[in-house]
């Protein structure tokens, strides 16, 4: 009887630990979501709570998708010995993840649309990606004051596209990598337009330094 009682006690302890861990995780996500929602000027508490819950659920769903994909890819690497078959399996899993992330993203934006305006949704997107769109957009204009309207339009379009991907990234690092990818694309675009990026950056640094600042 004693071993059975001990077994039950261990199960209960593990269950309580798991529950506490889940509650703490939800608390952290809720705090993160509320920081975003607090920028939206929502007066209705029911709407405030609904939007907060939608953001928390999105973070949880993203975590579950990425964790499952990581586990499946790890298993494929360990269990499949043939290199070609292994690469094919991993590619399939990555494709499945991207499809799931896209569907989740669309459903998420739909859920936000039920309670928020387009401008508010933009703020949610920026909140989930650390405001990188506006920071980068402003920085490029500071660096290259001679950017043409069509150049600015292209830059902004690519930054917004990067943000859509970054919203579903697994980590802060991966979010910034998405923006880095599109910044590289824009730099190549500028080079083709005749801009000397290195020269422009150096001149920008000198202008900022002359004002007592640093980049």
Coordinates of C-alpha atoms in Angstrom, one line a residue, residues 25 63 91 99 136 182 194:
X25 CA 3.6 30.9 -18.4
X63 CA 4.8 28.2 -29.1
X91 CA 11.9 20.0 -45.8
X99 CA 1.4 26.3 -43.8
X136 CA 14.1 50.9 -39.7
X182 CA 14.4 42.1 -46.1
X194 CA 23.0 53.6 -58.0

